[in-house]
PDB file of C-alpha atoms and ligand atoms in Angstrom:
ATOM      1  CA  MET C   1      27.027  20.298   7.423  1.00  0.00           C
ATOM      2  CA  LEU C   2      23.734  19.971   9.083  1.00  0.00           C
ATOM      3  CA  PRO C   3      20.732  19.504   6.756  1.00  0.00           C
ATOM      4  CA  THR C   4      18.373  22.425   6.488  1.00  0.00           C
ATOM      5  CA  LEU C   5      14.789  22.840   5.320  1.00  0.00           C
ATOM      6  CA  ASP C   6      13.827  25.337   2.569  1.00  0.00           C
ATOM      7  CA  LYS C   7      11.680  27.815   4.753  1.00  0.00           C
ATOM      8  CA  ARG C   8      10.646  29.929   1.623  1.00  0.00           C
ATOM      9  CA  GLY C   9       9.925  27.002  -0.605  1.00  0.00           C
ATOM     10  CA  PRO C  10       6.431  25.968  -1.701  1.00  0.00           C
ATOM     11  CA  LEU C  11       6.687  22.469   0.230  1.00  0.00           C
ATOM     12  CA  PRO C  12       5.292  22.727   3.794  1.00  0.00           C
ATOM     13  CA  LEU C  13       8.079  22.119   6.313  1.00  0.00           C
ATOM     14  CA  TYR C  14       6.653  18.994   7.806  1.00  0.00           C
ATOM     15  CA  HIS C  15       6.629  17.632   4.408  1.00  0.00           C
ATOM     16  CA  GLN C  16      10.378  18.445   3.909  1.00  0.00           C
ATOM     17  CA  LEU C  17      11.127  16.981   7.286  1.00  0.00           C
ATOM     18  CA  LYS C  18       9.299  13.786   6.346  1.00  0.00           C
ATOM     19  CA  ALA C  19      11.262  13.535   3.128  1.00  0.00           C
ATOM     20  CA  PHE C  20      14.437  13.993   5.021  1.00  0.00           C
ATOM     21  CA  ILE C  21      13.545  11.111   7.382  1.00  0.00           C
ATOM     22  CA  GLU C  22      12.376   8.891   4.551  1.00  0.00           C
ATOM     23  CA  GLU C  23      15.615   9.512   2.763  1.00  0.00           C
ATOM     24  CA  ARG C  24      17.631   8.438   5.757  1.00  0.00           C
ATOM     25  CA  ILE C  25      15.665   5.216   6.093  1.00  0.00           C
ATOM     26  CA  GLY C  26      15.626   4.614   2.345  1.00  0.00           C
ATOM     27  CA  SER C  27      19.335   5.073   2.046  1.00  0.00           C
ATOM     28  CA  GLY C  28      19.844   2.658   4.922  1.00  0.00           C
ATOM     29  CA  LEU C  29      21.538   5.279   7.142  1.00  0.00           C
ATOM     30  CA  TRP C  30      18.732   4.935   9.712  1.00  0.00           C
ATOM     31  CA  LYS C  31      18.037   1.142  10.111  1.00  0.00           C
ATOM     32  CA  PRO C  32      15.123  -0.702  11.468  1.00  0.00           C
ATOM     33  CA  GLY C  33      14.916  -0.428  15.212  1.00  0.00           C
ATOM     34  CA  ASP C  34      17.055   2.712  15.310  1.00  0.00           C
ATOM     35  CA  GLN C  35      15.770   5.374  17.595  1.00  0.00           C
ATOM     36  CA  LEU C  36      14.978   8.792  16.233  1.00  0.00           C
ATOM     37  CA  PRO C  37      16.440  11.897  17.666  1.00  0.00           C
ATOM     38  CA  SER C  38      13.963  13.358  20.284  1.00  0.00           C
ATOM     39  CA  GLU C  39      11.324  15.984  19.172  1.00  0.00           C
ATOM     40  CA  ARG C  40      13.352  18.530  20.908  1.00  0.00           C
ATOM     41  CA  GLN C  41      16.493  17.691  19.220  1.00  0.00           C
ATOM     42  CA  LEU C  42      14.760  17.695  15.798  1.00  0.00           C
ATOM     43  CA  CYS C  43      13.179  21.010  16.527  1.00  0.00           C
ATOM     44  CA  GLU C  44      16.724  22.401  17.389  1.00  0.00           C
ATOM     45  CA  GLN C  45      18.435  20.685  14.502  1.00  0.00           C
ATOM     46  CA  PHE C  46      15.991  22.047  11.884  1.00  0.00           C
ATOM     47  CA  GLN C  47      14.951  25.199  13.548  1.00  0.00           C
ATOM     48  CA  VAL C  48      11.160  24.215  13.370  1.00  0.00           C
ATOM     49  CA  SER C  49       8.294  24.074  15.749  1.00  0.00           C
ATOM     50  CA  ARG C  50       7.219  20.993  17.745  1.00  0.00           C
ATOM     51  CA  ILE C  51       3.996  20.983  15.689  1.00  0.00           C
ATOM     52  CA  THR C  52       6.023  20.563  12.433  1.00  0.00           C
ATOM     53  CA  VAL C  53       8.065  17.767  13.981  1.00  0.00           C
ATOM     54  CA  ARG C  54       4.959  16.043  15.357  1.00  0.00           C
ATOM     55  CA  GLN C  55       3.079  16.270  12.175  1.00  0.00           C
ATOM     56  CA  ALA C  56       6.056  14.650  10.150  1.00  0.00           C
ATOM     57  CA  VAL C  57       6.473  11.994  12.724  1.00  0.00           C
ATOM     58  CA  THR C  58       2.781  11.141  12.951  1.00  0.00           C
ATOM     59  CA  ASP C  59       2.436  10.839   9.208  1.00  0.00           C
ATOM     60  CA  LEU C  60       5.424   8.306   9.112  1.00  0.00           C
ATOM     61  CA  VAL C  61       4.086   6.313  12.063  1.00  0.00           C
ATOM     62  CA  SER C  62       0.663   6.163  10.059  1.00  0.00           C
ATOM     63  CA  ALA C  63       2.555   5.118   6.917  1.00  0.00           C
ATOM     64  CA  GLY C  64       4.327   2.314   8.868  1.00  0.00           C
ATOM     65  CA  SER C  65       7.830   3.811   8.434  1.00  0.00           C
ATOM     66  CA  LEU C  66       8.175   4.622  12.133  1.00  0.00           C
ATOM     67  CA  VAL C  67       6.825   3.114  15.280  1.00  0.00           C
ATOM     68  CA  ARG C  68       6.155   4.915  18.569  1.00  0.00           C
ATOM     69  CA  ASP C  69       6.925   3.018  21.824  1.00  0.00           C
ATOM     70  CA  GLN C  70       5.261   4.865  24.722  1.00  0.00           C
ATOM     71  CA  GLY C  71       7.721   6.257  26.989  1.00  0.00           C
ATOM     72  CA  ARG C  72      10.667   5.126  25.079  1.00  0.00           C
ATOM     73  CA  GLY C  73      10.699   7.191  21.921  1.00  0.00           C
ATOM     74  CA  THR C  74      10.180   6.745  18.151  1.00  0.00           C
ATOM     75  CA  PHE C  75      11.946   4.115  16.160  1.00  0.00           C
ATOM     76  CA  VAL C  76      12.542   3.201  12.454  1.00  0.00           C
ATOM     77  CA  ALA C  77       9.871   0.372  11.790  1.00  0.00           C
ATOM     78  CA  PRO C  78      11.203  -3.124  11.691  1.00  0.00           C
ATOM     79  CA  ALA C  79      12.378  -4.234   8.289  1.00  0.00           C
ATOM     80  CA  ARG C  80       9.720  -5.398   6.011  1.00  0.00           C
ATOM     81  CA  VAL C  81      10.100  -8.946   4.741  1.00  0.00           C
ATOM     82  CA  GLU C  82       8.329  -9.814   1.562  1.00  0.00           C
ATOM     83  CA  GLN C  83       4.572 -10.161   1.706  1.00  0.00           C
ATOM     84  CA  ARG C  84       4.135  -8.961   5.176  1.00  0.00           C
ATOM     85  CA  LEU C  85       0.373  -8.321   5.692  1.00  0.00           C
ATOM     86  CA  ASN C  86       1.007  -4.681   6.375  1.00  0.00           C
ATOM     87  CA  GLN C  87       2.979  -4.125   3.140  1.00  0.00           C
ATOM     88  CA  LEU C  88       1.030  -2.814   0.183  1.00  0.00           C
ATOM     89  CA  THR C  89       1.919  -4.824  -2.936  1.00  0.00           C
ATOM     90  CA  SER C  90       0.443  -5.453  -6.288  1.00  0.00           C
ATOM     91  CA  PHE C  91      -0.451  -9.099  -7.356  1.00  0.00           C
ATOM     92  CA  THR C  92       2.502  -8.936  -9.744  1.00  0.00           C
ATOM     93  CA  GLN C  93       5.058  -7.955  -7.121  1.00  0.00           C
ATOM     94  CA  ASP C  94       3.621 -10.277  -4.697  1.00  0.00           C
ATOM     95  CA  ILE C  95       3.903 -13.312  -6.937  1.00  0.00           C
ATOM     96  CA  GLN C  96       7.221 -12.351  -8.463  1.00  0.00           C
ATOM     97  CA  ALA C  97       8.640 -11.961  -4.830  1.00  0.00           C
ATOM     98  CA  ARG C  98       7.738 -15.588  -4.270  1.00  0.00           C
ATOM     99  CA  GLY C  99       9.796 -16.497  -7.398  1.00  0.00           C
ATOM    100  CA  LYS C 100       6.751 -17.183  -9.535  1.00  0.00           C
ATOM    101  CA  ARG C 101       5.370 -15.830 -12.839  1.00  0.00           C
ATOM    102  CA  PRO C 102       2.329 -13.648 -12.410  1.00  0.00           C
ATOM    103  CA  GLY C 103      -0.498 -13.540 -15.032  1.00  0.00           C
ATOM    104  CA  ALA C 104      -3.736 -11.908 -15.698  1.00  0.00           C
ATOM    105  CA  GLN C 105      -6.758 -12.898 -17.800  1.00  0.00           C
ATOM    106  CA  VAL C 106      -9.259 -10.014 -18.360  1.00  0.00           C
ATOM    107  CA  LEU C 107     -12.810 -11.266 -18.002  1.00  0.00           C
ATOM    108  CA  GLN C 108     -14.644  -7.900 -17.960  1.00  0.00           C
ATOM    109  CA  PHE C 109     -13.442  -4.389 -18.736  1.00  0.00           C
ATOM    110  CA  GLU C 110     -15.963  -1.697 -19.164  1.00  0.00           C
ATOM    111  CA  THR C 111     -17.291   1.696 -17.843  1.00  0.00           C
ATOM    112  CA  ILE C 112     -20.420   1.500 -15.782  1.00  0.00           C
ATOM    113  CA  PRO C 113     -22.343   3.779 -13.264  1.00  0.00           C
ATOM    114  CA  ALA C 114     -20.856   3.086  -9.772  1.00  0.00           C
ATOM    115  CA  PRO C 115     -23.035   0.820  -7.770  1.00  0.00           C
ATOM    116  CA  ALA C 116     -24.029   2.419  -4.433  1.00  0.00           C
ATOM    117  CA  PRO C 117     -21.578   0.644  -2.163  1.00  0.00           C
ATOM    118  CA  VAL C 118     -18.678   1.205  -4.653  1.00  0.00           C
ATOM    119  CA  ALA C 119     -19.640   4.997  -4.938  1.00  0.00           C
ATOM    120  CA  ARG C 120     -19.622   5.302  -1.124  1.00  0.00           C
ATOM    121  CA  LEU C 121     -16.160   3.733  -0.762  1.00  0.00           C
ATOM    122  CA  LEU C 122     -14.595   5.659  -3.598  1.00  0.00           C
ATOM    123  CA  ARG C 123     -16.360   8.920  -2.460  1.00  0.00           C
ATOM    124  CA  LEU C 124     -18.132   9.358  -5.633  1.00  0.00           C
ATOM    125  CA  ARG C 125     -21.591  10.726  -6.408  1.00  0.00           C
ATOM    126  CA  ALA C 126     -24.124   8.031  -7.052  1.00  0.00           C
ATOM    127  CA  GLU C 127     -23.795   6.601 -10.468  1.00  0.00           C
ATOM    128  CA  GLU C 128     -20.651   8.473 -11.342  1.00  0.00           C
ATOM    129  CA  PRO C 129     -18.890   6.482 -13.968  1.00  0.00           C
ATOM    130  CA  VAL C 130     -16.279   3.873 -12.860  1.00  0.00           C
ATOM    131  CA  ILE C 131     -14.210   1.265 -14.671  1.00  0.00           C
ATOM    132  CA  LEU C 132     -15.209  -2.232 -13.844  1.00  0.00           C
ATOM    133  CA  LEU C 133     -12.188  -4.688 -14.311  1.00  0.00           C
ATOM    134  CA  LYS C 134     -12.660  -8.275 -13.558  1.00  0.00           C
ATOM    135  CA  ARG C 135      -9.564 -10.439 -13.885  1.00  0.00           C
ATOM    136  CA  LEU C 136      -8.609 -14.000 -13.280  1.00  0.00           C
ATOM    137  CA  ARG C 137      -5.113 -13.828 -11.690  1.00  0.00           C
ATOM    138  CA  LEU C 138      -2.664 -16.593 -12.495  1.00  0.00           C
ATOM    139  CA  THR C 139       0.543 -17.940 -10.912  1.00  0.00           C
ATOM    140  CA  ASP C 140       2.827 -19.891 -13.199  1.00  0.00           C
ATOM    141  CA  GLY C 141      -0.240 -20.208 -15.417  1.00  0.00           C
ATOM    142  CA  GLU C 142      -2.523 -21.695 -12.831  1.00  0.00           C
ATOM    143  CA  PRO C 143      -5.587 -19.890 -11.544  1.00  0.00           C
ATOM    144  CA  MET C 144      -4.982 -18.246  -8.177  1.00  0.00           C
ATOM    145  CA  ALA C 145      -7.548 -15.422  -7.628  1.00  0.00           C
ATOM    146  CA  VAL C 146     -10.474 -13.647  -9.101  1.00  0.00           C
ATOM    147  CA  GLU C 147     -10.458  -9.858  -8.692  1.00  0.00           C
ATOM    148  CA  THR C 148     -13.201  -7.532  -9.305  1.00  0.00           C
ATOM    149  CA  THR C 149     -12.001  -3.943  -9.343  1.00  0.00           C
ATOM    150  CA  HIS C 150     -13.738  -0.569  -9.723  1.00  0.00           C
ATOM    151  CA  LEU C 151     -11.749   2.621 -10.389  1.00  0.00           C
ATOM    152  CA  PRO C 152     -13.144   6.150 -10.795  1.00  0.00           C
ATOM    153  CA  LEU C 153     -13.117   6.951 -14.365  1.00  0.00           C
ATOM    154  CA  ALA C 154     -12.095  10.406 -13.798  1.00  0.00           C
ATOM    155  CA  LEU C 155      -8.780   9.351 -12.334  1.00  0.00           C
ATOM    156  CA  CYS C 156      -7.821   7.110 -15.294  1.00  0.00           C
ATOM    157  CA  PRO C 157      -9.972   8.182 -18.177  1.00  0.00           C
ATOM    158  CA  ASP C 158      -8.136   6.185 -20.976  1.00  0.00           C
ATOM    159  CA  LEU C 159      -7.556   3.101 -18.936  1.00  0.00           C
ATOM    160  CA  VAL C 160     -10.017   1.135 -20.918  1.00  0.00           C
ATOM    161  CA  HIS C 161      -7.929   1.429 -23.953  1.00  0.00           C
ATOM    162  CA  GLU C 162      -4.989  -0.101 -22.385  1.00  0.00           C
ATOM    163  CA  THR C 163      -4.036  -3.898 -22.515  1.00  0.00           C
ATOM    164  CA  LEU C 164      -4.227  -5.469 -19.155  1.00  0.00           C
ATOM    165  CA  ALA C 165      -3.755  -9.082 -20.119  1.00  0.00           C
ATOM    166  CA  ASN C 166      -0.719 -10.361 -18.189  1.00  0.00           C
ATOM    167  CA  ALA C 167       0.053  -6.603 -17.145  1.00  0.00           C
ATOM    168  CA  SER C 168       0.194  -4.867 -13.816  1.00  0.00           C
ATOM    169  CA  LEU C 169      -2.641  -2.521 -13.021  1.00  0.00           C
ATOM    170  CA  TYR C 170      -0.654  -0.650 -10.332  1.00  0.00           C
ATOM    171  CA  GLU C 171       2.288  -0.294 -12.631  1.00  0.00           C
ATOM    172  CA  LEU C 172      -0.003   1.143 -15.371  1.00  0.00           C
ATOM    173  CA  LEU C 173      -1.794   3.369 -13.044  1.00  0.00           C
ATOM    174  CA  SER C 174       1.514   4.683 -11.652  1.00  0.00           C
ATOM    175  CA  ARG C 175       3.203   5.268 -15.059  1.00  0.00           C
ATOM    176  CA  LYS C 176       0.272   6.524 -17.137  1.00  0.00           C
ATOM    177  CA  PHE C 177      -2.031   8.310 -14.715  1.00  0.00           C
ATOM    178  CA  HIS C 178       0.321   9.147 -11.860  1.00  0.00           C
ATOM    179  CA  VAL C 179      -2.108   7.347  -9.564  1.00  0.00           C
ATOM    180  CA  ILE C 180       0.379   5.811  -7.117  1.00  0.00           C
ATOM    181  CA  PRO C 181      -0.807   3.376  -4.610  1.00  0.00           C
ATOM    182  CA  PHE C 182       0.138   4.383  -1.047  1.00  0.00           C
ATOM    183  CA  ARG C 183      -2.257   2.851   1.533  1.00  0.00           C
ATOM    184  CA  ALA C 184      -4.963   0.348   1.507  1.00  0.00           C
ATOM    185  CA  GLU C 185      -7.677  -0.822   3.824  1.00  0.00           C
ATOM    186  CA  GLN C 186      -8.267  -4.374   3.595  1.00  0.00           C
ATOM    187  CA  GLN C 187     -10.581  -6.841   5.153  1.00  0.00           C
ATOM    188  CA  MET C 188     -10.061 -10.643   4.779  1.00  0.00           C
ATOM    189  CA  SER C 189     -12.204 -13.461   5.885  1.00  0.00           C
ATOM    190  CA  ALA C 190     -12.644 -17.165   5.114  1.00  0.00           C
ATOM    191  CA  ALA C 191     -15.444 -18.234   2.841  1.00  0.00           C
ATOM    192  CA  GLY C 192     -16.795 -21.002   0.758  1.00  0.00           C
ATOM    193  CA  CYS C 193     -16.064 -20.372  -3.053  1.00  0.00           C
ATOM    194  CA  PRO C 194     -19.222 -19.201  -4.850  1.00  0.00           C
ATOM    195  CA  PRO C 195     -20.026 -21.286  -7.957  1.00  0.00           C
ATOM    196  CA  ALA C 196     -18.947 -18.754 -10.622  1.00  0.00           C
ATOM    197  CA  GLU C 197     -15.499 -18.117  -8.906  1.00  0.00           C
ATOM    198  CA  ALA C 198     -15.167 -21.845  -8.372  1.00  0.00           C
ATOM    199  CA  ARG C 199     -15.499 -22.501 -12.099  1.00  0.00           C
ATOM    200  CA  LEU C 200     -12.784 -19.846 -12.804  1.00  0.00           C
ATOM    201  CA  LEU C 201     -10.474 -21.031 -10.083  1.00  0.00           C
ATOM    202  CA  ARG C 202     -11.095 -24.606 -11.101  1.00  0.00           C
ATOM    203  CA  VAL C 203     -11.928 -25.732  -7.445  1.00  0.00           C
ATOM    204  CA  PRO C 204     -15.094 -27.464  -6.312  1.00  0.00           C
ATOM    205  CA  LYS C 205     -17.709 -24.889  -5.153  1.00  0.00           C
ATOM    206  CA  GLY C 206     -17.707 -24.229  -1.611  1.00  0.00           C
ATOM    207  CA  SER C 207     -13.824 -24.882  -1.378  1.00  0.00           C
ATOM    208  CA  PRO C 208     -12.103 -22.695   1.132  1.00  0.00           C
ATOM    209  CA  VAL C 209     -11.050 -19.278  -0.227  1.00  0.00           C
ATOM    210  CA  LEU C 210      -9.807 -16.019   1.291  1.00  0.00           C
ATOM    211  CA  HIS C 211     -12.504 -13.382   0.486  1.00  0.00           C
ATOM    212  CA  ILE C 212     -10.868  -9.923   0.604  1.00  0.00           C
ATOM    213  CA  TYR C 213     -12.233  -6.389   0.134  1.00  0.00           C
ATOM    214  CA  ARG C 214      -9.634  -3.635  -0.459  1.00  0.00           C
ATOM    215  CA  THR C 215      -9.839   0.032  -0.812  1.00  0.00           C
ATOM    216  CA  THR C 216      -6.653   1.652  -1.932  1.00  0.00           C
ATOM    217  CA  PHE C 217      -5.669   5.251  -1.589  1.00  0.00           C
ATOM    218  CA  THR C 218      -2.984   7.682  -3.006  1.00  0.00           C
ATOM    219  CA  GLU C 219      -0.760   9.501  -0.735  1.00  0.00           C
ATOM    220  CA  ALA C 220      -3.093  12.436  -0.826  1.00  0.00           C
ATOM    221  CA  GLY C 221      -5.844  10.100   0.652  1.00  0.00           C
ATOM    222  CA  VAL C 222      -7.749   9.786  -2.555  1.00  0.00           C
ATOM    223  CA  PRO C 223      -9.559   6.332  -2.853  1.00  0.00           C
ATOM    224  CA  PHE C 224      -8.710   5.001  -6.447  1.00  0.00           C
ATOM    225  CA  GLU C 225      -9.604   1.469  -6.295  1.00  0.00           C
ATOM    226  CA  GLN C 226     -12.147  -0.793  -4.731  1.00  0.00           C
ATOM    227  CA  VAL C 227     -11.555  -4.465  -5.127  1.00  0.00           C
ATOM    228  CA  GLU C 228     -13.320  -7.671  -4.159  1.00  0.00           C
ATOM    229  CA  SER C 229     -11.187 -10.794  -4.540  1.00  0.00           C
ATOM    230  CA  TYR C 230     -11.281 -14.452  -3.850  1.00  0.00           C
ATOM    231  CA  TYR C 231      -7.924 -16.119  -3.403  1.00  0.00           C
ATOM    232  CA  ARG C 232      -7.615 -19.921  -3.474  1.00  0.00           C
ATOM    233  CA  GLY C 233      -7.211 -21.131   0.122  1.00  0.00           C
ATOM    234  CA  ASP C 234      -5.239 -24.234  -0.858  1.00  0.00           C
ATOM    235  CA  LYS C 235      -2.592 -22.214  -2.756  1.00  0.00           C
ATOM    236  CA  TYR C 236      -2.198 -18.769  -1.217  1.00  0.00           C
ATOM    237  CA  VAL C 237      -0.651 -17.835   2.156  1.00  0.00           C
ATOM    238  CA  PHE C 238      -0.545 -14.340   3.572  1.00  0.00           C
ATOM    239  CA  ASN C 239       2.518 -13.981   5.675  1.00  0.00           C
ATOM    240  CA  ALA C 240       2.633 -11.707   8.594  1.00  0.00           C
ATOM    241  CA  GLU C 241       5.523 -10.860  10.706  1.00  0.00           C
ATOM    242  CA  LEU C 242       4.471  -9.584  14.113  1.00  0.00           C
ATOM    243  CA  TYR C 243       6.542  -7.513  16.608  1.00  0.00           C
ATOM    244  CA  ALA C 244       5.889  -7.116  20.178  1.00  0.00           C
ATOM    245  CA  LYS C 245       8.099  -3.990  20.578  1.00  0.00           C
ATOM    246  CA  ALA C 246      10.544  -1.990  18.568  1.00  0.00           C
ATOM    247  CA  SER C 247      14.082  -2.885  19.421  1.00  0.00           C
ATOM    248  CA  GLY C 248      15.911   0.035  20.803  1.00  0.00           C
ATOM    249  CA  ARG C 249      19.024   1.101  18.895  1.00  0.00           C
ATOM    250  CA  ARG C 250      19.621   4.746  19.201  1.00  0.00           C
ATOM    251  CA  ILE C 251      20.551   6.666  16.109  1.00  0.00           C
ATOM    252  CA  GLY C 252      23.851   8.218  16.319  1.00  0.00           C
ATOM    253  CA  ALA C 253      24.796   6.557  19.696  1.00  0.00           C
ATOM    254  CA  GLU C 254      28.272   5.003  19.207  1.00  0.00           C
ATOM    255  CA  GLY C 255      28.658   1.422  20.105  1.00  0.00           C
ATOM    256  CA  SER C 256      24.935   1.135  20.538  1.00  0.00           C
ATOM    257  CA  SER C 257      23.300  -2.293  20.715  1.00  0.00           C
ATOM    258  CA  ARG C 258      19.917  -3.644  20.470  1.00  0.00           C
ATOM    259  CA  SER C 259      18.085  -4.235  23.762  1.00  0.00           C
TER     260      SER C 259
HETATM  261  C1  16G A   1      -3.481  -7.145  -5.406  1.00  0.00           C
HETATM  262  C2  16G A   1      -4.658  -6.359  -4.734  1.00  0.00           C
HETATM  263  C3  16G A   1      -5.531  -5.613  -5.765  1.00  0.00           C
HETATM  264  C4  16G A   1      -4.804  -4.837  -6.782  1.00  0.00           C
HETATM  265  C5  16G A   1      -3.894  -5.836  -7.503  1.00  0.00           C
HETATM  266  C6  16G A   1      -2.947  -4.993  -8.504  1.00  0.00           C
HETATM  267  C7  16G A   1      -4.987  -7.842  -2.836  1.00  0.00           C
HETATM  268  C8  16G A   1      -5.881  -8.467  -1.994  1.00  0.00           C
HETATM  269  N1  16G A   1      -5.470  -7.207  -3.936  1.00  0.00           N
HETATM  270  O1  16G A   1      -3.985  -8.280  -6.034  1.00  0.00           O
HETATM  271  O2  16G A   1      -6.245  -4.694  -4.962  1.00  0.00           O
HETATM  272  O3  16G A   1      -5.701  -4.307  -7.790  1.00  0.00           O
HETATM  273  O4  16G A   1      -2.945  -6.388  -6.584  1.00  0.00           O
HETATM  274  O5  16G A   1      -2.112  -6.040  -9.059  1.00  0.00           O
HETATM  275  O6  16G A   1      -3.829  -7.762  -2.429  1.00  0.00           O
HETATM  276  P1  16G A   1      -1.400  -5.813 -10.498  1.00  0.00           P
HETATM  277  O7  16G A   1      -0.647  -4.460 -10.365  1.00  0.00           O
HETATM  278  O8  16G A   1      -0.453  -7.025 -10.619  1.00  0.00           O
HETATM  279  O9  16G A   1      -2.588  -5.735 -11.556  1.00  0.00           O
END
């Protein structure tokens, strides 16, 4: 039987269509490189307008689940390999995926008025309360990164009562506060390690580090964390997998092959 959308339900149709596509991808039925049915086919299959189909597909393209190839169609995005630069992970997941033991030492954990640049990035009013969390991140017990995080107090009011030593902030935010990381904007540059961070990372000051700014958003587009971090340049590698084009296997086409 063909899948249908609940036209009288509270969830917008594009949302339901998105969930349907995500489910197909998540279950492995639609594989990386598979071509999606055309807009017209999706409209017919689900009895919805082109606008609905476009909105669902555009959202999934922005989320990185689908890729558009001008003139050829829309495809399931290439499989994500661990620690691709365009995959949003927590430090804990990142380090575990490398087969190592993540850790965290809390250096500062308090509520402060948001400094102006932080307020701007988190879309808060000037001096609105934020939680300041500074952590030394460890890999197999060795210092790897210093992270200074700001989170709007209103989104996670009791966070300061939680224990974050050797714990995952993202896991805690998701489980206790239903703040689920969805997307991040990140800037990375090479830098010489400032003296305070160098002491913490146990490297000579001025050693090469990756200096990273990240603002992380929920699926609803709410920025919930602003982070500045220094990662040891001698110990940490960001892997990126880069594709020129989506490979073109068409969903449902029997005996199809990659081109
Ligand atoms: C990563 C993130 C950081 C986030 C942390 C959560 C970068 C550059 N930064 O380190 O923004 O706060 O993960 O990790 O990737 P956790 O859940 O293990 O505490």
